[in-house]
Each structure stands twice: as structure tokens, then as C-alpha cells.
mmCIF file of C-alpha atoms (C1' of nucleotides) in Angstrom:
data_model
loop_
_atom_site.group_PDB
_atom_site.id
_atom_site.type_symbol
_atom_site.label_atom_id
_atom_site.label_comp_id
_atom_site.label_asym_id
_atom_site.label_seq_id
_atom_site.Cartn_x
_atom_site.Cartn_y
_atom_site.Cartn_z
ATOM 1 C CA MET A 1 -3.109 8.660 -12.485
ATOM 2 C CA SER A 2 -5.014 7.863 -15.656
ATOM 3 C CA VAL A 3 -6.453 10.578 -17.862
ATOM 4 C CA ALA A 4 -9.935 9.303 -17.002
ATOM 5 C CA GLU A 5 -9.197 9.742 -13.295
ATOM 6 C CA ILE A 6 -7.860 13.270 -13.799
ATOM 7 C CA GLY A 7 -10.973 13.981 -15.830
ATOM 8 C CA ASP A 8 -13.159 12.854 -12.950
ATOM 9 C CA ARG A 9 -11.387 15.195 -10.549
ATOM 10 C CA VAL A 10 -11.854 18.229 -12.749
ATOM 11 C CA GLY A 11 -15.326 17.217 -13.894
ATOM 12 C CA LEU A 12 -14.483 16.392 -17.498
ATOM 13 C CA SER A 13 -14.579 13.244 -19.583
ATOM 14 C CA SER A 14 -11.324 11.741 -20.733
ATOM 15 C CA THR A 15 -11.162 13.123 -24.275
ATOM 16 C CA PRO A 16 -11.245 16.866 -23.510
ATOM 17 C CA CYS A 17 -8.988 16.243 -20.526
ATOM 18 C CA TRP A 18 -6.520 14.379 -22.728
ATOM 19 C CA LYS A 19 -6.645 17.183 -25.312
ATOM 20 C CA ARG A 20 -5.774 19.757 -22.647
ATOM 21 C CA ILE A 21 -2.804 17.708 -21.502
ATOM 22 C CA GLN A 22 -1.652 17.340 -25.122
ATOM 23 C CA ARG A 23 -1.857 21.093 -25.537
ATOM 24 C CA LEU A 24 0.159 21.673 -22.367
ATOM 25 C CA GLU A 25 2.843 19.411 -23.818
ATOM 26 C CA ALA A 26 2.712 21.022 -27.274
ATOM 27 C CA ASP A 27 2.997 24.476 -25.703
ATOM 28 C CA GLY A 28 5.977 23.394 -23.622
ATOM 29 C CA VAL A 29 4.208 23.914 -20.306
ATOM 30 C CA ILE A 30 4.736 20.249 -19.500
ATOM 31 C CA THR A 31 8.372 19.660 -20.434
ATOM 32 C CA LYS A 32 8.743 15.972 -19.614
ATOM 33 C CA ARG A 33 7.450 12.999 -17.621
ATOM 34 C CA VAL A 34 9.886 11.447 -15.170
ATOM 35 C CA ALA A 35 10.147 8.974 -12.321
ATOM 36 C CA LEU A 36 11.592 10.518 -9.159
ATOM 37 C CA VAL A 37 14.208 8.507 -7.310
ATOM 38 C CA ASP A 38 15.341 8.459 -3.676
ATOM 39 C CA GLN A 39 18.857 9.935 -3.672
ATOM 40 C CA ASP A 40 19.983 8.073 -0.578
ATOM 41 C CA LYS A 41 18.748 4.704 -1.826
ATOM 42 C CA ILE A 42 20.928 4.896 -4.915
ATOM 43 C CA GLY A 43 23.990 5.958 -2.955
ATOM 44 C CA LEU A 44 23.979 9.637 -3.862
ATOM 45 C CA GLY A 45 23.409 10.976 -0.385
ATOM 46 C CA LEU A 46 25.442 14.180 -0.428
ATOM 47 C CA SER A 47 23.909 17.473 -1.586
ATOM 48 C CA VAL A 48 26.131 20.523 -1.798
ATOM 49 C CA PHE A 49 25.294 24.159 -2.479
ATOM 50 C CA VAL A 50 28.160 25.900 -4.229
ATOM 51 C CA SER A 51 28.466 29.687 -4.374
ATOM 52 C CA ILE A 52 30.816 31.086 -7.005
ATOM 53 C CA GLU A 53 32.321 34.504 -7.592
ATOM 54 C CA SER A 54 33.725 34.737 -11.071
ATOM 55 C CA GLY A 55 36.019 37.769 -11.284
ATOM 56 C CA ASP A 56 35.910 37.633 -15.085
ATOM 57 C CA HIS A 57 32.553 38.793 -16.478
ATOM 58 C CA SER A 58 33.160 38.684 -20.239
ATOM 59 C CA ASP A 59 30.752 36.945 -22.606
ATOM 60 C CA ALA A 60 33.441 34.545 -23.771
ATOM 61 C CA TRP A 61 34.315 33.527 -20.217
ATOM 62 C CA LEU A 62 30.650 33.047 -19.351
ATOM 63 C CA LYS A 63 30.032 30.826 -22.355
ATOM 64 C CA THR A 64 33.000 28.596 -21.561
ATOM 65 C CA PHE A 65 32.004 28.425 -17.918
ATOM 66 C CA ALA A 66 28.279 27.822 -18.570
ATOM 67 C CA ASP A 67 28.954 25.060 -21.110
ATOM 68 C CA ALA A 68 31.524 23.308 -18.948
ATOM 69 C CA VAL A 69 29.432 23.371 -15.781
ATOM 70 C CA SER A 70 26.210 22.426 -17.594
ATOM 71 C CA ALA A 71 27.945 19.356 -18.974
ATOM 72 C CA MET A 72 28.739 18.069 -15.481
ATOM 73 C CA PRO A 73 26.100 15.498 -14.484
ATOM 74 C CA GLU A 74 26.646 16.163 -10.767
ATOM 75 C CA VAL A 75 25.265 19.682 -11.277
ATOM 76 C CA ILE A 76 21.516 19.418 -10.813
ATOM 77 C CA GLU A 77 20.894 23.157 -10.786
ATOM 78 C CA PHE A 78 22.920 26.083 -12.003
ATOM 79 C CA TYR A 79 21.830 29.715 -11.752
ATOM 80 C CA ARG A 80 23.346 33.096 -12.493
ATOM 81 C CA MET A 81 22.602 35.219 -9.458
ATOM 82 C CA ALA A 82 22.069 38.837 -8.510
ATOM 83 C CA GLY A 83 24.184 40.262 -5.678
ATOM 84 C CA ASP A 84 27.393 39.179 -3.987
ATOM 85 C CA VAL A 85 27.369 35.625 -5.366
ATOM 86 C CA ASP A 86 27.679 35.359 -9.161
ATOM 87 C CA TYR A 87 26.658 31.725 -9.626
ATOM 88 C CA MET A 88 24.974 29.152 -7.500
ATOM 89 C CA LEU A 89 25.046 25.382 -7.997
ATOM 90 C CA ARG A 90 23.251 22.498 -6.382
ATOM 91 C CA VAL A 91 25.436 19.449 -6.704
ATOM 92 C CA VAL A 92 24.613 15.812 -5.897
ATOM 93 C CA VAL A 93 27.358 13.260 -5.282
ATOM 94 C CA ALA A 94 27.909 10.012 -3.387
ATOM 95 C CA ASP A 95 30.180 11.277 -0.619
ATOM 96 C CA MET A 96 32.963 13.699 0.319
ATOM 97 C CA ARG A 97 35.503 11.870 -1.780
ATOM 98 C CA ALA A 98 33.278 12.210 -4.824
ATOM 99 C CA TYR A 99 32.698 15.861 -3.989
ATOM 100 C CA ASP A 100 36.398 16.505 -3.805
ATOM 101 C CA GLN A 101 36.805 15.025 -7.266
ATOM 102 C CA PHE A 102 33.977 17.201 -8.528
ATOM 103 C CA TYR A 103 35.488 20.270 -6.859
ATOM 104 C CA LYS A 104 38.858 19.720 -8.474
ATOM 105 C CA LYS A 105 37.172 19.252 -11.846
ATOM 106 C CA LEU A 106 35.214 22.477 -11.298
ATOM 107 C CA ILE A 107 38.138 24.697 -10.305
ATOM 108 C CA GLY A 108 40.328 23.124 -12.986
ATOM 109 C CA THR A 109 37.934 24.076 -15.795
ATOM 110 C CA VAL A 110 37.983 27.878 -15.716
ATOM 111 C CA PRO A 111 39.532 30.495 -13.420
ATOM 112 C CA LEU A 112 37.263 31.390 -10.491
ATOM 113 C CA LYS A 113 37.761 34.118 -7.914
ATOM 114 C CA ASN A 114 35.981 32.392 -5.042
ATOM 115 C CA VAL A 115 34.162 29.098 -4.508
ATOM 116 C CA THR A 116 32.242 28.348 -1.312
ATOM 117 C CA SER A 117 30.820 24.872 -0.693
ATOM 118 C CA ARG A 118 28.005 24.385 1.802
ATOM 119 C CA PHE A 119 27.054 20.840 2.724
ATOM 120 C CA ALA A 120 23.563 19.577 3.498
ATOM 121 C CA MET A 121 23.367 17.535 6.713
ATOM 122 C CA GLU A 122 19.659 16.726 6.507
ATOM 123 C CA LYS A 123 17.083 17.013 3.771
ATOM 124 C CA ILE A 124 13.987 18.353 5.518
ATOM 125 C CA LYS A 125 11.889 18.944 2.405
ATOM 126 C CA SER A 126 12.402 18.360 -1.290
ATOM 127 C CA VAL A 127 9.561 18.458 -3.778
ATOM 128 C CA THR A 128 9.085 19.144 -7.459
ATOM 129 C CA ALA A 129 5.530 20.494 -7.119
ATOM 130 C CA LEU A 130 5.426 24.219 -7.819
ATOM 131 C CA PRO A 131 3.198 26.534 -5.749
ATOM 132 C CA VAL A 132 0.348 26.863 -8.245
ATOM 133 C CA PRO A 133 -2.418 29.043 -6.816
ATOM 134 C CA PRO A 134 -5.758 27.224 -6.442
ATOM 135 C CA MET A 135 -8.192 27.606 -9.355
ATOM 136 C CA THR A 136 -10.933 30.114 -8.761
ATOM 137 C CA VAL A 137 -14.246 28.980 -10.199
ATOM 138 C CA SER A 138 -15.680 31.673 -12.411
ATOM 139 C CA MET B 1 8.894 5.343 -22.821
ATOM 140 C CA SER B 2 6.980 2.081 -22.689
ATOM 141 C CA VAL B 3 8.123 -0.836 -20.559
ATOM 142 C CA ALA B 4 8.696 -2.827 -23.763
ATOM 143 C CA GLU B 5 11.003 -0.095 -25.066
ATOM 144 C CA ILE B 6 12.967 0.023 -21.814
ATOM 145 C CA GLY B 7 13.190 -3.749 -22.021
ATOM 146 C CA ASP B 8 14.700 -3.505 -25.506
ATOM 147 C CA ARG B 9 17.356 -1.087 -24.314
ATOM 148 C CA VAL B 10 18.480 -3.313 -21.476
ATOM 149 C CA GLY B 11 18.032 -6.529 -23.449
ATOM 150 C CA LEU B 12 15.012 -7.868 -21.562
ATOM 151 C CA SER B 13 11.432 -8.662 -22.477
ATOM 152 C CA SER B 14 8.693 -6.563 -20.956
ATOM 153 C CA THR B 15 7.642 -8.865 -18.091
ATOM 154 C CA PRO B 16 10.925 -9.004 -16.135
ATOM 155 C CA CYS B 17 11.543 -5.363 -16.925
ATOM 156 C CA TRP B 18 8.118 -4.491 -15.536
ATOM 157 C CA LYS B 19 8.753 -6.591 -12.437
ATOM 158 C CA ARG B 20 12.014 -4.773 -11.767
ATOM 159 C CA ILE B 21 10.298 -1.411 -12.022
ATOM 160 C CA GLN B 22 7.562 -2.642 -9.666
ATOM 161 C CA ARG B 23 10.206 -3.696 -7.208
ATOM 162 C CA LEU B 24 11.943 -0.320 -7.411
ATOM 163 C CA GLU B 25 8.615 1.281 -6.538
ATOM 164 C CA ALA B 26 7.867 -1.176 -3.726
ATOM 165 C CA ASP B 27 11.345 -0.593 -2.271
ATOM 166 C CA GLY B 28 10.881 3.161 -2.411
ATOM 167 C CA VAL B 29 13.721 3.712 -4.879
ATOM 168 C CA ILE B 30 11.235 5.222 -7.308
ATOM 169 C CA THR B 31 9.204 7.561 -5.102
ATOM 170 C CA LYS B 32 6.729 8.961 -7.634
ATOM 171 C CA ARG B 33 5.977 9.691 -11.279
ATOM 172 C CA VAL B 34 5.476 13.322 -12.178
ATOM 173 C CA ALA B 35 5.128 15.691 -15.099
ATOM 174 C CA LEU B 36 7.683 18.490 -15.041
ATOM 175 C CA VAL B 37 6.408 21.968 -15.779
ATOM 176 C CA ASP B 38 8.103 25.084 -17.134
ATOM 177 C CA GLN B 39 8.243 27.550 -14.213
ATOM 178 C CA ASP B 40 8.215 30.652 -16.395
ATOM 179 C CA LYS B 41 5.260 29.475 -18.477
ATOM 180 C CA ILE B 42 3.045 29.197 -15.422
ATOM 181 C CA GLY B 43 4.097 32.585 -14.095
ATOM 182 C CA LEU B 44 6.444 31.403 -11.344
ATOM 183 C CA GLY B 45 9.596 32.907 -12.756
ATOM 184 C CA LEU B 46 11.466 33.885 -9.594
ATOM 185 C CA SER B 47 13.783 31.439 -7.807
ATOM 186 C CA VAL B 48 15.377 32.498 -4.550
ATOM 187 C CA PHE B 49 18.026 30.827 -2.417
ATOM 188 C CA VAL B 50 17.538 31.669 1.240
ATOM 189 C CA SER B 51 20.287 31.187 3.823
ATOM 190 C CA ILE B 52 19.192 31.137 7.452
ATOM 191 C CA GLU B 53 21.057 31.376 10.739
ATOM 192 C CA SER B 54 18.852 30.256 13.571
ATOM 193 C CA GLY B 55 20.383 31.374 16.871
ATOM 194 C CA ASP B 56 18.155 28.989 18.792
ATOM 195 C CA HIS B 57 19.213 25.354 18.345
ATOM 196 C CA SER B 58 16.832 23.518 20.663
ATOM 197 C CA ASP B 59 14.850 20.486 19.510
ATOM 198 C CA ALA B 60 11.566 22.247 20.184
ATOM 199 C CA TRP B 61 12.555 25.259 18.119
ATOM 200 C CA LEU B 62 13.720 23.046 15.258
ATOM 201 C CA LYS B 63 10.480 21.097 15.186
ATOM 202 C CA THR B 64 8.364 24.249 15.080
ATOM 203 C CA PHE B 65 10.596 25.758 12.422
ATOM 204 C CA ALA B 66 10.819 22.599 10.291
ATOM 205 C CA ASP B 67 7.065 22.007 10.348
ATOM 206 C CA ALA B 68 6.210 25.605 9.555
ATOM 207 C CA VAL B 69 8.659 25.949 6.685
ATOM 208 C CA SER B 70 7.830 22.503 5.255
ATOM 209 C CA ALA B 71 4.181 23.504 5.104
ATOM 210 C CA MET B 72 4.947 26.495 2.878
ATOM 211 C CA PRO B 73 4.308 25.501 -0.763
ATOM 212 C CA GLU B 74 6.776 28.109 -2.059
ATOM 213 C CA VAL B 75 9.589 26.132 -0.401
ATOM 214 C CA ILE B 76 10.733 23.586 -2.964
ATOM 215 C CA GLU B 77 13.809 22.494 -1.032
ATOM 216 C CA PHE B 78 14.781 22.836 2.597
ATOM 217 C CA TYR B 79 18.035 21.535 4.079
ATOM 218 C CA ARG B 80 19.760 21.669 7.432
ATOM 219 C CA MET B 81 23.344 22.610 6.661
ATOM 220 C CA ALA B 82 26.826 22.188 8.063
ATOM 221 C CA GLY B 83 28.916 25.310 8.605
ATOM 222 C CA ASP B 84 28.135 29.015 8.841
ATOM 223 C CA VAL B 85 24.625 28.733 7.400
ATOM 224 C CA ASP B 86 22.165 26.686 9.474
ATOM 225 C CA TYR B 87 19.393 26.216 6.908
ATOM 226 C CA MET B 88 19.115 26.658 3.202
ATOM 227 C CA LEU B 89 15.898 27.027 1.191
ATOM 228 C CA ARG B 90 15.118 27.132 -2.478
ATOM 229 C CA VAL B 91 11.957 29.130 -2.931
ATOM 230 C CA VAL B 92 9.856 29.603 -6.082
ATOM 231 C CA VAL B 93 7.454 32.525 -6.413
ATOM 232 C CA ALA B 94 5.864 34.639 -9.130
ATOM 233 C CA ASP B 95 7.767 37.887 -8.573
ATOM 234 C CA MET B 96 9.360 40.205 -6.017
ATOM 235 C CA ARG B 97 6.030 41.184 -4.546
ATOM 236 C CA ALA B 98 5.196 37.529 -3.947
ATOM 237 C CA TYR B 99 8.650 36.979 -2.500
ATOM 238 C CA ASP B 100 8.188 39.836 -0.082
ATOM 239 C CA GLN B 101 4.954 38.271 1.128
ATOM 240 C CA PHE B 102 6.736 34.935 1.548
ATOM 241 C CA TYR B 103 9.608 36.619 3.379
ATOM 242 C CA LYS B 104 7.295 38.313 5.847
ATOM 243 C CA LYS B 105 5.497 35.023 6.430
ATOM 244 C CA LEU B 106 8.856 33.301 7.005
ATOM 245 C CA ILE B 107 10.278 35.789 9.501
ATOM 246 C CA GLY B 108 6.898 36.101 11.229
ATOM 247 C CA THR B 109 6.738 32.366 11.971
ATOM 248 C CA VAL B 110 9.699 31.800 14.300
ATOM 249 C CA PRO B 111 12.561 33.980 15.547
ATOM 250 C CA LEU B 112 15.578 33.898 13.200
ATOM 251 C CA LYS B 113 19.015 35.420 13.773
ATOM 252 C CA ASN B 114 19.823 36.121 10.135
ATOM 253 C CA VAL B 115 18.115 35.580 6.783
ATOM 254 C CA THR B 116 19.904 36.201 3.484
ATOM 255 C CA SER B 117 17.988 36.059 0.195
ATOM 256 C CA ARG B 118 19.854 35.511 -3.071
ATOM 257 C CA PHE B 119 17.930 35.940 -6.299
ATOM 258 C CA ALA B 120 18.403 33.952 -9.492
ATOM 259 C CA MET B 121 18.708 36.114 -12.612
ATOM 260 C CA GLU B 122 19.042 33.274 -15.111
ATOM 261 C CA LYS B 123 18.464 29.548 -14.918
ATOM 262 C CA ILE B 124 21.372 28.022 -16.798
ATOM 263 C CA LYS B 125 20.675 24.383 -15.943
ATOM 264 C CA SER B 126 17.971 22.613 -14.009
ATOM 265 C CA VAL B 127 17.442 18.879 -14.199
ATOM 266 C CA THR B 128 16.018 16.107 -12.065
ATOM 267 C CA ALA B 129 18.282 13.376 -13.434
ATOM 268 C CA LEU B 130 20.777 12.237 -10.803
ATOM 269 C CA PRO B 131 24.387 11.402 -11.760
ATOM 270 C CA VAL B 132 24.043 7.628 -11.805
ATOM 271 C CA PRO B 133 27.348 6.015 -12.795
ATOM 272 C CA PRO B 134 27.135 3.935 -16.001
ATOM 273 C CA MET B 135 26.550 0.212 -15.507
ATOM 274 C CA THR B 136 29.611 -1.922 -15.851
ATOM 275 C CA VAL B 137 28.933 -5.198 -17.630
ATOM 276 C CA SER B 138 30.186 -8.085 -15.543
ATOM 277 C "C1'" DC C 1 14.785 -15.140 -13.551
ATOM 278 C "C1'" DC C 2 13.292 -15.392 -18.139
ATOM 279 C "C1'" DT C 3 10.005 -15.802 -22.579
ATOM 280 C "C1'" DG C 4 5.813 -15.479 -24.808
ATOM 281 C "C1'" DA C 5 1.011 -14.937 -25.072
ATOM 282 C "C1'" DA C 6 -3.507 -13.736 -23.144
ATOM 283 C "C1'" DA C 7 -6.331 -10.505 -20.400
ATOM 284 C "C1'" DT C 8 -7.091 -6.044 -18.859
ATOM 285 C "C1'" DT C 9 -6.775 -1.077 -18.916
ATOM 286 C "C1'" DA C 10 -5.229 2.963 -20.730
ATOM 287 C "C1'" DT C 11 -4.334 6.101 -24.576
ATOM 288 C "C1'" DC C 12 -5.557 8.125 -28.757
ATOM 289 C "C1'" DT C 13 -8.616 8.872 -33.023
ATOM 290 C "C1'" DA C 14 -12.930 9.811 -35.392
ATOM 291 C "C1'" DC C 15 -16.838 12.010 -35.302
ATOM 292 C "C1'" DC C 16 -20.926 14.651 -33.340
ATOM 293 C "C1'" DA C 17 -23.273 18.458 -30.276
ATOM 294 C "C1'" DT D 1 -15.012 23.455 -25.970
ATOM 295 C "C1'" DG D 2 -16.978 19.188 -24.538
ATOM 296 C "C1'" DG D 3 -19.005 14.333 -25.372
ATOM 297 C "C1'" DT D 4 -19.420 9.093 -26.892
ATOM 298 C "C1'" DA D 5 -17.657 5.259 -28.874
ATOM 299 C "C1'" DG D 6 -14.343 2.487 -31.100
ATOM 300 C "C1'" DA D 7 -9.366 1.478 -32.584
ATOM 301 C "C1'" DT D 8 -4.835 1.051 -31.017
ATOM 302 C "C1'" DA D 9 -1.339 0.394 -27.796
ATOM 303 C "C1'" DA D 10 0.049 0.026 -23.397
ATOM 304 C "C1'" DT D 11 0.267 -2.504 -18.824
ATOM 305 C "C1'" DT D 12 -0.419 -6.479 -16.010
ATOM 306 C "C1'" DT D 13 -1.401 -11.384 -15.262
ATOM 307 C "C1'" DC D 14 -0.677 -16.157 -16.361
ATOM 308 C "C1'" DA D 15 1.385 -20.547 -18.079
ATOM 309 C "C1'" DG D 16 5.553 -22.781 -18.613
ATOM 310 C "C1'" DG D 17 11.048 -23.419 -19.057
#
DNA sequence: CCTGAAATTATCTACCA
DNA sequence: TGGTAGATAATTTCAGG
């Protein structure tokens, strides 16, 4: 959508609309512009949720672990969790064989107490749009 | 990045490069172009992974459940899983209060056998880039 | 399928209310 | 903050190998 078109929708001409977008980018609200791709159509049809219990909770261990896992391109998301699970990953790979390779790489990197892999059979919904509340006109 | 710049990187002038991108869009490989936004900066700092066991496994139940959950904007991802967990959600909300409202909405929609919420304390990595293997020159 | 150039459309800058 | 208008740079179409 062009800036002019966005401007129309919010009732603004293109210059002030463009300036607002520039500010959102300068402030880091907008982090990047990307093209979204169909996972299946590029042969990366397997999504896996991985729950990890660490055992070791030292700062040094965490740094090693965080750096190693972050560097793995198959890891799309990586969170430190509250509760019974310490870390949670969302991993995207081509198939089970590729996942097994990833899994061996993962458990070979640092010692882990427990790793549970849960496999997605069907993607029912997947969006990037965040639930922004509708603007209230003042 | 401009089409001309992409063309430079792959050793192509802008016209064929543009045509290839058009074809990727026509074929549905590229599904959309979006701007990515910093969750925390727009006040949606809480990510929750929700594991669901359904109990009921009929087609009718699934359709009702899938439609209802898909319609909830807080649900960013929604998968049908293999194994002990039947469904897995990734939910984004402002805070615990907002999550509680979402949770009540979720369990009030259809009967569910078990719902487990796991809360993210720290986002260590979150990308949209898929692990595309590097091109091999033929 | 590619190059190169022309036509169109968008972004971005300068300046004013 | 918002607006108009013009400069710049992108995308998209076209002619031709």
C-alpha cells in the first residue's frame, strides 16, 4: 500500500503520513519491512515446538546456551519461560530427517536436563499482525 | 531493498528480477509484504504459549473450535499437534489482566479437557526469516 | 530469459499555514 | 501538526536480442 493510500484511509495527505511512518521507524516501533513466504511452498513444512528444562541455571551456562541456539537458523522463536518449562523454541525444518539433525545439534551444544519436541500436524492460523486495539476518536 | 539492488546481488538486471518476484507473488510463495513492529513498544509485551487437550475429537467440534479460535486476534499462531497436546497456541496480549480476559473467552467458547498456559519471561530470539538453504551454483 | 531505456508511480524534500 | 508542490528515485512497461 502506498503512503498516499494509507493517508487516505486515516484522512491525512501523504507528507504528514509519511513523516509519522518515518518516526515509527526512527523510534524502533517499526523494526523492519519483510516479504512473508509460504513455508510449505519452499519445502519447509515441519514446525516443531520444543520445550527445554535446563538443570544448570548459571549466567555463564545461559549465555553459552542463548548464543548457540540464537545462531541456529531453524530456530524462529526462542523464549525464556516462567514455570515448569525453562525455554521454549519454535523450530522450522523441511522434514523429520532435518529435525533429527537439528535435534542432535541442539543436544550436542550444551547439557540439557530435558527436551520435549511437539510436532505440528496442521497449521490452522499463523499471522504476524498483532492485536492492536482499535483507535478511539477523541 | 530496491529491485535493482536485489538484481545486483544475484547478478541480474532489474526487469528479470522484478518478473521473478512477480511470479513468486502470483504463485503464492510470497504471501504478503508487511512491516514488523516491536511488541513491547506498542504495549503488547506478554507472549503466552497455550497447550490444549480437547477431549472431543469430532469434525463438528473441531470446526467450531478452529473458527472461534482463529477469529481471536490475540492468537498469532494456532496449530493442531501430534502427541499428548492436541492444540498449541501462541498468544500475544498486553499483560496478565488481558491474558485472563482472553483465557476466559477461550474456555467459554467450547468445552476443553485441559488448558495449560506457559508465560514467556524473556524473548531471546524472534525472527520471520525461514532457514532457506544457500543456493548451490550449478 | 535477458538487457536497456522509456513511461509511470511512488517516495522524499522544501517550504508554508 | 498538517498541507501543496516539486525533485528524486523507485517500479513497471516496452522494444529488441
